[in-house]
Protein backbone atom coordinates (compact mmCIF):
# COMPACT_ATOMS: atom_id res chain seq x y z
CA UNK A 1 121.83 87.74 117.47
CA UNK A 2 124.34 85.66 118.36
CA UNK A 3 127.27 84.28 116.93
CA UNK A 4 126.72 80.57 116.16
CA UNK A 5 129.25 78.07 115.07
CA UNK A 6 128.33 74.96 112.95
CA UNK A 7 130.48 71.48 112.67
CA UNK A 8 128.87 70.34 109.16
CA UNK A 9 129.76 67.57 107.46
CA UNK A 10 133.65 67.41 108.53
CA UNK A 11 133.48 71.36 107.67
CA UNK A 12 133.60 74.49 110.33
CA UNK A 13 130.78 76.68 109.15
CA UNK A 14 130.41 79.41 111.19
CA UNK A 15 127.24 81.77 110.87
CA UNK A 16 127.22 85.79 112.25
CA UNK A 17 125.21 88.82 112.03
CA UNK A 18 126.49 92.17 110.79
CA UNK A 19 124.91 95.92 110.03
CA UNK A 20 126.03 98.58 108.29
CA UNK A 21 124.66 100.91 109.57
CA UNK A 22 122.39 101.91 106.76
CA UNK A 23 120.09 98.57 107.47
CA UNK A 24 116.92 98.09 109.13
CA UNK A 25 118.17 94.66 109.97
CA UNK A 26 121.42 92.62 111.01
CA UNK A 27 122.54 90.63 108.24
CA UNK A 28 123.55 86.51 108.98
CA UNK A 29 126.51 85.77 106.97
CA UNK A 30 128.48 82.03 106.89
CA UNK A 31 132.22 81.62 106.40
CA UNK A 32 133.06 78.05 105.44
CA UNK A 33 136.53 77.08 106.40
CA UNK A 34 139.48 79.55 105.34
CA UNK A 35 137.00 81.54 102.30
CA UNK A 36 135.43 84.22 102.44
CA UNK A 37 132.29 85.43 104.08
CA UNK A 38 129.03 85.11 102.23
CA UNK A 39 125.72 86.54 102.78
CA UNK A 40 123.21 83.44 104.08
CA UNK A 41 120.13 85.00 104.83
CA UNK A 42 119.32 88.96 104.48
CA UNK A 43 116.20 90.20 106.62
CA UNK A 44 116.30 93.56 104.89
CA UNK A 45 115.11 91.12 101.39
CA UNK A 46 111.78 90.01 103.55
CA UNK A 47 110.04 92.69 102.96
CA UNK A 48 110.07 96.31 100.47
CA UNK A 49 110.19 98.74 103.66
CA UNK A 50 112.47 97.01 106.19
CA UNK A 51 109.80 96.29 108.36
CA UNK A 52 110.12 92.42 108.79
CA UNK A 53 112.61 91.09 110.92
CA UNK A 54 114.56 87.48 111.40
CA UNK A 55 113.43 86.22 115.18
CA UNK A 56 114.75 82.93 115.07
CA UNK A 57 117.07 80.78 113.35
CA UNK A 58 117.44 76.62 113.86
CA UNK A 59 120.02 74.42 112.24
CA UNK A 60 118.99 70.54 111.97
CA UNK A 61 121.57 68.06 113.45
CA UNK A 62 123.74 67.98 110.36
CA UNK A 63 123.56 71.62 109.25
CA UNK A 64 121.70 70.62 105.78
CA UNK A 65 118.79 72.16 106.79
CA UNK A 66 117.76 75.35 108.45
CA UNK A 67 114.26 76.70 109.62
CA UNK A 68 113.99 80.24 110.52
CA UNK A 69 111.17 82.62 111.83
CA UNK A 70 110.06 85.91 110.09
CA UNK A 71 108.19 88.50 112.04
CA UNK A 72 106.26 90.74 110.02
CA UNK A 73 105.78 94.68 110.82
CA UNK A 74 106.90 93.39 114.46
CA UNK A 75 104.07 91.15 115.09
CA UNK A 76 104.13 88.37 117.66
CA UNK A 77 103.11 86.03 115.06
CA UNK A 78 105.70 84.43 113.24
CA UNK A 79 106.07 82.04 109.87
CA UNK A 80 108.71 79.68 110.08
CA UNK A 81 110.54 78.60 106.57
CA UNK A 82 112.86 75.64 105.61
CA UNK A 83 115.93 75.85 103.92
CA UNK A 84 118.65 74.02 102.07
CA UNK A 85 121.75 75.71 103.61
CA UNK A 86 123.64 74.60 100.86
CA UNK A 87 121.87 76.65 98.14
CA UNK A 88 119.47 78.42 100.53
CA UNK A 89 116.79 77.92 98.82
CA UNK A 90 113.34 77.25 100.46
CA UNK A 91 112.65 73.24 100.55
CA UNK A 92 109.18 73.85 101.62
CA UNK A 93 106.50 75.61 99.35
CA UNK A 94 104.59 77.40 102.05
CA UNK A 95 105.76 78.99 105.48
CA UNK A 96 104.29 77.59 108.32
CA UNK A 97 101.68 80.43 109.79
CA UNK A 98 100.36 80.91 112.95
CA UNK A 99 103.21 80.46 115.50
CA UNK A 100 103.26 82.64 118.26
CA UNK A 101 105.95 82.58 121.53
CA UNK A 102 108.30 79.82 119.61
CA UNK A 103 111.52 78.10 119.64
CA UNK A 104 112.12 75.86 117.11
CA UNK A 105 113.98 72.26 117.99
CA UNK A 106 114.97 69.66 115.80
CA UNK A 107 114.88 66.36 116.00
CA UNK A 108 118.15 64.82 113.95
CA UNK A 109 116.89 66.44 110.02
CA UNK A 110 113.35 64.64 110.31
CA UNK A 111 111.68 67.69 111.41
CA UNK A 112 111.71 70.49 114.01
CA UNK A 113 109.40 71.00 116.87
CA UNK A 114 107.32 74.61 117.29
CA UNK A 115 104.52 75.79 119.07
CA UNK A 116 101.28 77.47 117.70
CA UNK A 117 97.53 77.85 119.17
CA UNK A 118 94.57 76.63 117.59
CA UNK A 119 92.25 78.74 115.44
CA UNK A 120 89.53 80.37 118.09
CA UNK A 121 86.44 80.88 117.04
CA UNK A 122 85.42 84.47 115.75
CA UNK A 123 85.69 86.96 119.07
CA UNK A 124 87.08 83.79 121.13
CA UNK A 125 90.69 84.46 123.32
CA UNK A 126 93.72 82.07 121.93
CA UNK A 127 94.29 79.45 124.59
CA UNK A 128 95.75 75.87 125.09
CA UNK A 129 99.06 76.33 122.66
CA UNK A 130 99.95 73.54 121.19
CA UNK A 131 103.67 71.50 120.29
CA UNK A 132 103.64 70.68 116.74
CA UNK A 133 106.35 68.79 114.31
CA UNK A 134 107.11 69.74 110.89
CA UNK A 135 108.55 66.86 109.18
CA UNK A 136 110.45 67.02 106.37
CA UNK A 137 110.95 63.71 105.29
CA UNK A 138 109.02 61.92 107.76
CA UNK A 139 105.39 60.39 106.68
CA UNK A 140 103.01 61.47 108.99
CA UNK A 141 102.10 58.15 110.64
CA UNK A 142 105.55 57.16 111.44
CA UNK A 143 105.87 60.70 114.08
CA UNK A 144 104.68 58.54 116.53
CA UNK A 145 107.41 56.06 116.41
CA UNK A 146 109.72 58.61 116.55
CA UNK A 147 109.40 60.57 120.02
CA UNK A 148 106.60 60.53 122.87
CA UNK A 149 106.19 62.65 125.41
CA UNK A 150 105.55 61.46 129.04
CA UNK A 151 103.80 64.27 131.63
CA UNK A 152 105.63 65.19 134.20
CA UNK A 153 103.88 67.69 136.17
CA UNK A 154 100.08 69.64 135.04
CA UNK A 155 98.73 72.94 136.12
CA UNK A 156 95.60 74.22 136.30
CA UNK A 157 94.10 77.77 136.69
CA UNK A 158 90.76 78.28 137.13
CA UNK A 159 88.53 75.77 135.06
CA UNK A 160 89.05 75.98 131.36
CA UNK A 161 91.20 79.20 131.53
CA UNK A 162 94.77 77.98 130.92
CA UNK A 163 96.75 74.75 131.17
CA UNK A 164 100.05 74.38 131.35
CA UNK A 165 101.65 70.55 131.14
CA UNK A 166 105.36 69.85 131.61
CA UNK A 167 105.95 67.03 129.12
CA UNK A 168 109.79 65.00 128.70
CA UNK A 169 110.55 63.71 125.30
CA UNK A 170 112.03 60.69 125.16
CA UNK A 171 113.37 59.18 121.59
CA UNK A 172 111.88 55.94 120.87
């Protein structure tokens, strides 16, 4: 993982990854300012044997908030969880589940964007993923106001095997 530097609220937080050797997993750590580094999120703490890993990590616009993706036992699938970055503590009671081949992109600290697929029916294939928002202090009829997307370009293979729509987001 990369390093990743932070401008939050007048402060210079800067975030990296370190391993001891001894670890499964890479460790993130934050500096703030001149102090000392502190452990901010520990992958080898996800799970008892090591096995889960951190695939993703997404700082909202004003570094209060963080979402971050868990793979377990080096599955494709991925749960995303929400953090205060202050006391890194989860903000959200439940992961999100289900979220497979994902970046996550937030809008200002409304929410994030992420991509999952729909349940298929028992023995069905998982097509036709889908862009989702989390909002975090957003009510759900008031997404619309905030961003629509406008097509830009569709393709088709085949009839009903895959789509694939370029969309643009534009802020409303």
């Amino acid at each position: 993982m990369k390093n990743i530097v932070l401008h939050l609220k007048k402060a210079i937080i800067f975030t990296f990854t370190k391993k001891d050797g001894l670890q499964d997993q890479s460790v993130l750590y934050r500096r703030k300012d001149d102090k000392e580094s502190e452990v901010f999120l520990d992958p080898n703490k996800f799970s008892k044997d090591g096995s889960d890993s951190l695939s993703g990590i997404s700082f909202s616009t004003d570094g209060s908030l963080a979402a971050y993706s868990v793979s377990e036992d080096g599955s494709d699938w991925r749960k995303i969880y929400i953090i205060d970055t202050e006391t890194k503590k989860q903000i959200e009671k439940n992961p999100l589940f289900d979220v497979k081949f994902s970046g996550i992109s937030w809008k200002g600290n409304e929410g994030f964007f992420y991509s999952s697929y729909p349940k298929p029916k028992k023995g069905a294939n998982y097509l036709r993923k889908q862009i989702l928002i989390d909002c975090i202090s957003i009510k759900p009829d008031q997404i619309k106001k905030m961003t629509k997307f406008t097509l830009v370009k569709k393709y088709k293979k085949k009839e009903d095997m895959w789509e694939v729509m370029l969309l643009k987001m534009i802020d409303i």
